[in-house]
mmCIF file of C-alpha atoms and ligand atoms in Angstrom:
data_model
loop_
_atom_site.group_PDB
_atom_site.id
_atom_site.type_symbol
_atom_site.label_atom_id
_atom_site.label_comp_id
_atom_site.label_asym_id
_atom_site.label_seq_id
_atom_site.Cartn_x
_atom_site.Cartn_y
_atom_site.Cartn_z
ATOM 1 C CA UNK A 245 171.486 158.604 169.463
ATOM 2 C CA UNK A 246 169.631 161.816 169.793
ATOM 3 C CA UNK A 247 168.737 162.220 173.194
ATOM 4 C CA UNK A 248 170.286 161.339 176.804
ATOM 5 C CA UNK A 249 170.774 157.500 176.099
ATOM 6 C CA UNK A 250 173.930 156.068 175.638
ATOM 7 C CA UNK A 251 174.027 153.112 172.705
ATOM 8 C CA UNK A 252 177.489 151.043 172.384
ATOM 9 C CA UNK A 253 177.077 148.226 169.673
ATOM 10 C CA UNK A 254 179.344 144.970 170.214
ATOM 11 C CA UNK A 255 180.512 142.431 168.129
ATOM 12 C CA UNK A 256 183.466 140.153 168.505
ATOM 13 C CA UNK A 257 185.390 137.086 167.407
ATOM 14 C CA UNK A 258 185.062 137.646 163.688
ATOM 15 C CA UNK A 259 188.149 135.498 162.727
ATOM 16 C CA UNK A 260 188.511 136.564 159.736
ATOM 17 C CA UNK A 261 191.112 133.813 157.630
ATOM 18 C CA UNK A 262 189.280 131.302 159.405
ATOM 19 C CA UNK A 263 186.761 128.488 158.443
ATOM 20 C CA UNK A 264 184.352 125.558 159.868
ATOM 21 C CA UNK A 265 182.974 123.247 157.365
ATOM 22 C CA UNK A 266 180.894 125.960 155.089
ATOM 23 C CA UNK A 267 180.791 128.702 157.369
ATOM 24 C CA UNK A 268 182.253 131.940 155.956
ATOM 25 C CA UNK A 269 183.345 134.068 158.371
ATOM 26 C CA UNK A 270 184.083 137.041 156.412
ATOM 27 C CA UNK A 271 180.544 136.586 155.287
ATOM 28 C CA UNK A 272 179.284 136.416 158.701
ATOM 29 C CA UNK A 273 180.829 139.426 160.068
ATOM 30 C CA UNK A 274 179.544 141.388 156.665
ATOM 31 C CA UNK A 275 176.004 140.833 157.833
ATOM 32 C CA UNK A 276 176.563 141.448 161.714
ATOM 33 C CA UNK A 277 178.007 144.786 160.189
ATOM 34 C CA UNK A 278 175.318 145.378 157.910
ATOM 35 C CA UNK A 279 172.790 145.374 160.653
ATOM 36 C CA UNK A 280 174.614 147.296 162.965
ATOM 37 C CA UNK A 281 174.765 149.713 160.427
ATOM 38 C CA UNK A 282 171.217 149.777 160.014
ATOM 39 C CA UNK A 283 169.796 150.431 163.509
ATOM 40 C CA UNK A 284 167.730 153.053 164.160
ATOM 41 C CA UNK A 285 168.584 155.083 166.296
ATOM 42 C CA UNK A 286 172.301 154.580 165.550
ATOM 43 C CA UNK A 287 175.133 153.465 167.915
ATOM 44 C CA UNK A 288 176.981 156.008 169.204
ATOM 45 C CA UNK A 289 180.349 153.421 168.885
ATOM 46 C CA UNK A 290 180.965 149.971 168.294
ATOM 47 C CA UNK A 291 183.456 147.680 169.901
ATOM 48 C CA UNK A 292 185.270 144.689 168.806
ATOM 49 C CA UNK A 293 186.130 142.571 171.391
ATOM 50 C CA UNK A 294 188.988 140.475 169.762
ATOM 51 C CA UNK A 295 189.760 137.513 167.578
ATOM 52 C CA UNK A 296 189.224 139.702 164.634
ATOM 53 C CA UNK A 297 191.888 137.348 162.499
ATOM 54 C CA UNK A 298 192.334 133.936 163.027
ATOM 55 C CA UNK A 299 196.221 134.437 162.487
ATOM 56 C CA UNK A 300 197.006 138.018 162.811
ATOM 57 C CA UNK A 301 198.366 138.458 159.310
ATOM 58 C CA UNK A 302 198.462 141.790 157.704
ATOM 59 C CA UNK A 303 196.228 140.596 154.813
ATOM 60 C CA UNK A 304 194.045 139.432 157.333
ATOM 61 C CA UNK A 305 193.658 142.872 159.211
ATOM 62 C CA UNK A 306 192.833 144.728 155.588
ATOM 63 C CA UNK A 307 190.036 142.841 155.582
ATOM 64 C CA UNK A 308 188.789 143.204 158.982
ATOM 65 C CA UNK A 309 189.164 147.560 157.872
ATOM 66 C CA UNK A 310 187.179 146.581 154.508
ATOM 67 C CA UNK A 311 184.611 144.758 156.345
ATOM 68 C CA UNK A 312 184.245 147.352 159.297
ATOM 69 C CA UNK A 313 183.970 150.413 157.228
ATOM 70 C CA UNK A 314 180.294 150.718 156.956
ATOM 71 C CA UNK A 315 180.065 151.453 160.386
ATOM 72 C CA UNK A 316 180.247 155.660 160.462
ATOM 73 C CA UNK A 317 180.515 155.665 164.117
ATOM 74 C CA UNK A 318 183.617 155.455 166.095
ATOM 75 C CA UNK A 319 184.700 151.710 166.237
ATOM 76 C CA UNK A 320 187.058 150.671 169.562
ATOM 77 C CA UNK A 321 188.923 147.278 168.761
ATOM 78 C CA UNK A 322 191.118 144.888 171.006
ATOM 79 C CA UNK A 323 193.432 142.440 170.675
ATOM 80 C CA UNK A 324 192.309 138.432 171.109
ATOM 81 C CA UNK A 325 194.175 135.177 171.148
ATOM 82 C CA UNK A 326 194.330 134.937 167.378
ATOM 83 C CA UNK A 327 195.322 138.575 167.249
ATOM 84 C CA UNK A 328 199.077 139.790 166.737
ATOM 85 C CA UNK A 329 199.343 143.351 168.538
ATOM 86 C CA UNK A 330 201.854 144.775 166.171
ATOM 87 C CA UNK A 331 199.782 143.948 162.820
ATOM 88 C CA UNK A 332 196.426 144.995 164.857
ATOM 89 C CA UNK A 333 197.627 148.479 165.888
ATOM 90 C CA UNK A 334 199.160 149.282 162.573
ATOM 91 C CA UNK A 335 195.829 148.311 160.629
ATOM 92 C CA UNK A 336 193.358 149.323 163.435
ATOM 93 C CA UNK A 337 194.698 151.121 166.310
ATOM 94 C CA UNK A 338 196.963 153.343 164.701
ATOM 95 C CA UNK A 339 195.324 157.039 165.979
ATOM 96 C CA UNK A 340 194.871 155.746 169.241
ATOM 97 C CA UNK A 341 197.406 156.379 171.958
ATOM 98 C CA UNK A 342 197.913 152.907 173.797
ATOM 99 C CA UNK A 343 200.524 154.350 176.097
ATOM 100 C CA UNK A 344 204.341 153.558 176.243
ATOM 101 C CA UNK A 345 203.859 149.575 176.466
ATOM 102 C CA UNK A 346 203.109 147.009 173.590
ATOM 103 C CA UNK A 347 199.902 146.492 175.342
ATOM 104 C CA UNK A 348 196.909 147.263 173.479
ATOM 105 C CA UNK A 349 195.028 149.214 176.424
ATOM 106 C CA UNK A 350 193.144 152.588 175.968
ATOM 107 C CA UNK A 351 190.056 154.390 177.681
ATOM 108 C CA UNK A 352 187.548 155.948 174.993
ATOM 109 C CA UNK A 353 184.633 157.994 176.049
ATOM 110 C CA UNK A 354 181.119 157.147 174.076
ATOM 111 C CA UNK A 355 179.283 160.694 175.395
ATOM 112 C CA UNK A 356 179.219 160.276 179.018
ATOM 113 C CA UNK A 357 180.234 156.660 179.184
ATOM 114 C CA UNK A 358 183.735 155.797 179.848
ATOM 115 C CA UNK A 359 185.353 152.579 178.144
ATOM 116 C CA UNK A 360 188.264 151.168 179.456
ATOM 117 C CA UNK A 361 189.589 148.619 176.948
ATOM 118 C CA UNK A 362 192.143 145.988 178.072
ATOM 119 C CA UNK A 363 195.001 143.700 176.742
ATOM 120 C CA UNK A 364 194.291 140.226 178.174
ATOM 121 C CA UNK A 365 196.470 138.387 175.131
ATOM 122 C CA UNK A 366 199.514 135.842 176.194
ATOM 123 C CA UNK A 367 201.516 135.796 172.568
ATOM 124 C CA UNK A 368 201.137 132.210 171.478
ATOM 125 C CA UNK A 369 199.022 131.086 173.849
ATOM 126 C CA UNK A 370 195.098 130.762 174.140
ATOM 127 C CA UNK A 371 194.662 131.621 177.614
ATOM 128 C CA UNK A 372 194.458 135.039 178.817
ATOM 129 C CA UNK A 373 196.493 137.282 181.727
ATOM 130 C CA UNK A 374 196.492 140.459 183.198
ATOM 131 C CA UNK A 375 199.787 141.076 184.312
ATOM 132 C CA UNK A 376 200.813 143.667 186.974
ATOM 133 C CA UNK A 377 201.838 146.417 184.403
ATOM 134 C CA UNK A 378 197.817 145.917 182.841
ATOM 135 C CA UNK A 379 196.481 145.639 186.204
ATOM 136 C CA UNK A 380 198.378 148.980 187.336
ATOM 137 C CA UNK A 381 197.313 150.800 184.545
ATOM 138 C CA UNK A 382 193.272 149.648 184.967
ATOM 139 C CA UNK A 383 193.797 150.259 188.814
ATOM 140 C CA UNK A 384 194.934 154.230 188.170
ATOM 141 C CA UNK A 385 192.182 154.605 185.237
ATOM 142 C CA UNK A 386 189.625 153.109 187.809
ATOM 143 C CA UNK A 387 190.798 155.368 190.654
ATOM 144 C CA UNK A 388 191.138 158.586 188.389
ATOM 145 C CA UNK A 389 187.494 158.452 187.728
ATOM 146 C CA UNK A 390 184.505 156.651 190.553
ATOM 147 C CA UNK A 391 181.842 158.571 189.130
ATOM 148 C CA UNK A 392 181.645 158.047 185.279
ATOM 149 C CA UNK A 393 179.692 155.238 184.204
ATOM 150 C CA UNK A 394 181.912 152.693 182.743
ATOM 151 C CA UNK A 395 182.071 149.662 180.863
ATOM 152 C CA UNK A 396 185.463 147.637 181.076
ATOM 153 C CA UNK A 397 186.394 145.843 177.761
ATOM 154 C CA UNK A 398 188.725 142.783 177.097
ATOM 155 C CA UNK A 399 188.561 139.539 174.939
ATOM 156 C CA UNK A 400 189.061 136.679 178.058
ATOM 157 C CA UNK A 401 186.060 137.490 180.136
ATOM 158 C CA UNK A 402 186.383 136.788 183.770
ATOM 159 C CA UNK A 403 184.223 134.095 184.584
ATOM 160 C CA UNK A 404 184.368 130.099 184.358
ATOM 161 C CA UNK A 405 182.513 128.596 181.663
ATOM 162 C CA UNK A 406 181.764 125.244 182.937
ATOM 163 C CA UNK A 407 183.066 124.108 179.419
ATOM 164 C CA UNK A 408 186.144 122.413 180.548
ATOM 165 C CA UNK A 409 188.080 123.189 177.623
ATOM 166 C CA UNK A 410 187.239 126.686 177.461
ATOM 167 C CA UNK A 411 188.339 127.061 180.682
ATOM 168 C CA UNK A 412 191.678 126.162 180.144
ATOM 169 C CA UNK A 413 192.043 128.935 177.836
ATOM 170 C CA UNK A 414 190.123 131.203 179.921
ATOM 171 C CA UNK A 415 191.385 134.390 181.968
ATOM 172 C CA UNK A 416 194.279 133.073 184.163
ATOM 173 C CA UNK A 417 192.750 132.460 188.256
ATOM 174 C CA UNK A 418 195.084 135.359 189.522
ATOM 175 C CA UNK A 419 194.313 137.655 186.866
ATOM 176 C CA UNK A 420 190.396 137.063 187.722
ATOM 177 C CA UNK A 421 191.487 137.391 191.231
ATOM 178 C CA UNK A 422 193.095 140.753 190.760
ATOM 179 C CA UNK A 423 190.632 141.921 188.523
ATOM 180 C CA UNK A 424 188.184 141.367 191.005
ATOM 181 C CA UNK A 425 189.643 143.107 193.912
ATOM 182 C CA UNK A 426 189.853 146.174 191.635
ATOM 183 C CA UNK A 427 186.278 145.782 190.307
ATOM 184 C CA UNK A 428 185.169 145.601 193.953
ATOM 185 C CA UNK A 429 186.313 149.056 195.082
ATOM 186 C CA UNK A 430 184.519 150.545 191.471
ATOM 187 C CA UNK A 431 180.738 150.671 191.834
ATOM 188 C CA UNK A 432 180.944 153.000 188.642
ATOM 189 C CA UNK A 433 182.050 149.888 186.142
ATOM 190 C CA UNK A 434 178.517 148.889 185.017
ATOM 191 C CA UNK A 435 179.547 145.591 183.101
ATOM 192 C CA UNK A 436 182.888 143.799 182.022
ATOM 193 C CA UNK A 437 182.835 142.819 178.650
ATOM 194 C CA UNK A 438 183.897 140.195 176.594
ATOM 195 C CA UNK A 439 184.473 137.571 174.175
ATOM 196 C CA UNK A 440 186.386 134.515 173.431
ATOM 197 C CA UNK A 441 183.664 132.119 174.674
ATOM 198 C CA UNK A 442 181.856 132.245 171.084
ATOM 199 C CA UNK A 443 178.411 132.133 173.199
ATOM 200 C CA UNK A 444 176.538 134.615 175.406
ATOM 201 C CA UNK A 445 176.604 134.662 179.272
ATOM 202 C CA UNK A 446 176.442 136.180 182.244
ATOM 203 C CA UNK A 447 178.797 136.364 185.513
ATOM 204 C CA UNK A 448 180.130 138.308 187.806
ATOM 205 C CA UNK A 449 183.456 139.612 188.930
ATOM 206 C CA UNK A 450 184.181 141.397 192.430
ATOM 207 C CA UNK A 451 180.519 141.884 192.177
ATOM 208 C CA UNK A 452 180.310 143.961 188.816
ATOM 209 C CA UNK A 453 178.217 142.012 186.164
ATOM 210 C CA UNK A 454 180.114 140.140 183.573
ATOM 211 C CA UNK A 455 179.002 139.568 179.846
ATOM 212 C CA UNK A 456 180.522 137.999 177.301
ATOM 213 C CA UNK A 457 179.080 138.768 173.383
ATOM 214 C CA UNK A 458 177.689 135.519 171.196
ATOM 215 C CA UNK A 459 180.281 135.906 168.123
ATOM 216 C CA UNK A 460 179.882 136.587 164.456
ATOM 217 C CA UNK A 461 181.990 133.343 163.951
ATOM 218 C CA UNK A 462 180.558 130.026 164.713
ATOM 219 C CA UNK A 463 179.819 129.313 168.368
ATOM 220 C CA UNK A 464 181.422 127.114 170.553
ATOM 221 C CA UNK A 465 178.626 124.052 171.506
ATOM 222 C CA UNK A 466 177.363 124.070 175.296
ATOM 223 C CA UNK A 467 178.341 120.528 176.478
ATOM 224 C CA UNK A 468 178.979 120.744 180.365
ATOM 225 C CA UNK A 469 180.832 117.250 180.113
ATOM 226 C CA UNK A 470 184.648 116.709 180.320
ATOM 227 C CA UNK A 471 184.525 116.591 176.389
ATOM 228 C CA UNK A 472 186.246 118.143 173.231
ATOM 229 C CA UNK A 473 185.288 121.832 172.430
ATOM 230 C CA UNK A 474 182.731 121.702 169.265
ATOM 231 C CA UNK A 475 181.483 124.270 167.555
ATOM 232 C CA UNK A 476 178.105 124.626 165.919
ATOM 233 C CA UNK A 477 177.392 126.920 162.906
ATOM 234 C CA UNK A 478 174.801 128.910 164.635
ATOM 235 C CA UNK A 479 173.413 132.260 163.349
ATOM 236 C CA UNK A 480 175.698 135.101 163.949
ATOM 237 C CA UNK A 481 175.055 138.025 166.785
ATOM 238 C CA UNK A 482 175.868 140.855 168.439
ATOM 239 C CA UNK A 483 174.681 142.958 171.610
ATOM 240 C CA UNK A 484 173.715 146.499 172.236
ATOM 241 C CA UNK A 485 174.636 147.719 175.780
ATOM 242 C CA UNK A 486 172.213 151.080 176.522
ATOM 243 C CA UNK A 487 172.789 153.052 179.382
ATOM 244 C CA UNK A 488 169.231 154.899 179.718
ATOM 245 C CA UNK A 489 168.190 156.209 183.247
ATOM 246 C CA UNK A 490 171.696 155.759 184.624
ATOM 247 C CA UNK A 491 171.249 152.169 184.169
ATOM 248 C CA UNK A 492 173.012 149.636 181.891
ATOM 249 C CA UNK A 493 170.935 147.007 179.647
ATOM 250 C CA UNK A 494 172.792 144.699 177.515
ATOM 251 C CA UNK A 495 170.497 143.281 174.871
ATOM 252 C CA UNK A 496 171.705 139.994 172.555
ATOM 253 C CA UNK A 497 170.382 140.245 168.804
ATOM 254 C CA UNK A 498 170.888 136.765 166.791
ATOM 255 C CA UNK A 499 170.517 137.463 163.029
ATOM 256 C CA UNK A 500 167.578 135.474 161.297
HETATM 257 FE FE1 FE2 B 152 187.567 133.455 169.139
HETATM 258 FE FE1 FE2 B 153 189.632 134.241 171.547
#
């Protein structure tokens, strides 16, 4: 981005190694990456908000690396419930200081924008959580800078979807409440961005805007009845977060 605007591309839930029906997650991810790589102006950075693989196997992360290779700008990744921390770190975060714990949390700069990357996973479970260590890290990071425009990124969005089986594997209520209390005092957080729910959704947490990005992989059916989760072979999609004039606007772009 050549002027004072800042552009962050966002893709999520690649699920490399999975496959529902005829859907090929690698082919879908390839299409999203190609679209982002061809953008003019080019994004300043890319965030990939988890579920990079289906099973967290090293070979699947090797494939993710290949698929993300066309992106010439910094790519910031984080874990989802289908990921395995060590394998993800070895493949994609070897150069990133994630601190003294196992959690994959870190701060990144995208020009004048701050990105706070959180780890919401519970190994072996599909739901998400921010334990006291992770909340403590975020609290300190927010307290250290109350002015720089900030995006908080995580896999499990801090919102209720109304889709029963998705809410059963969402971010735990206690974590959402603790996060809301932190965000309530952090007006420079312009957006919380996430994946996991495989649909574009918008809500608030602690007065801050929350956005979940539609997935590169298949979508979850929008069904507000108490029904089993269904999947839909909808077009893969990505989002663009543009900081312009001090405001953050989020665009959602499905592929044709
Ligand atoms: Fe997912
Ligand atoms: Fe997920």
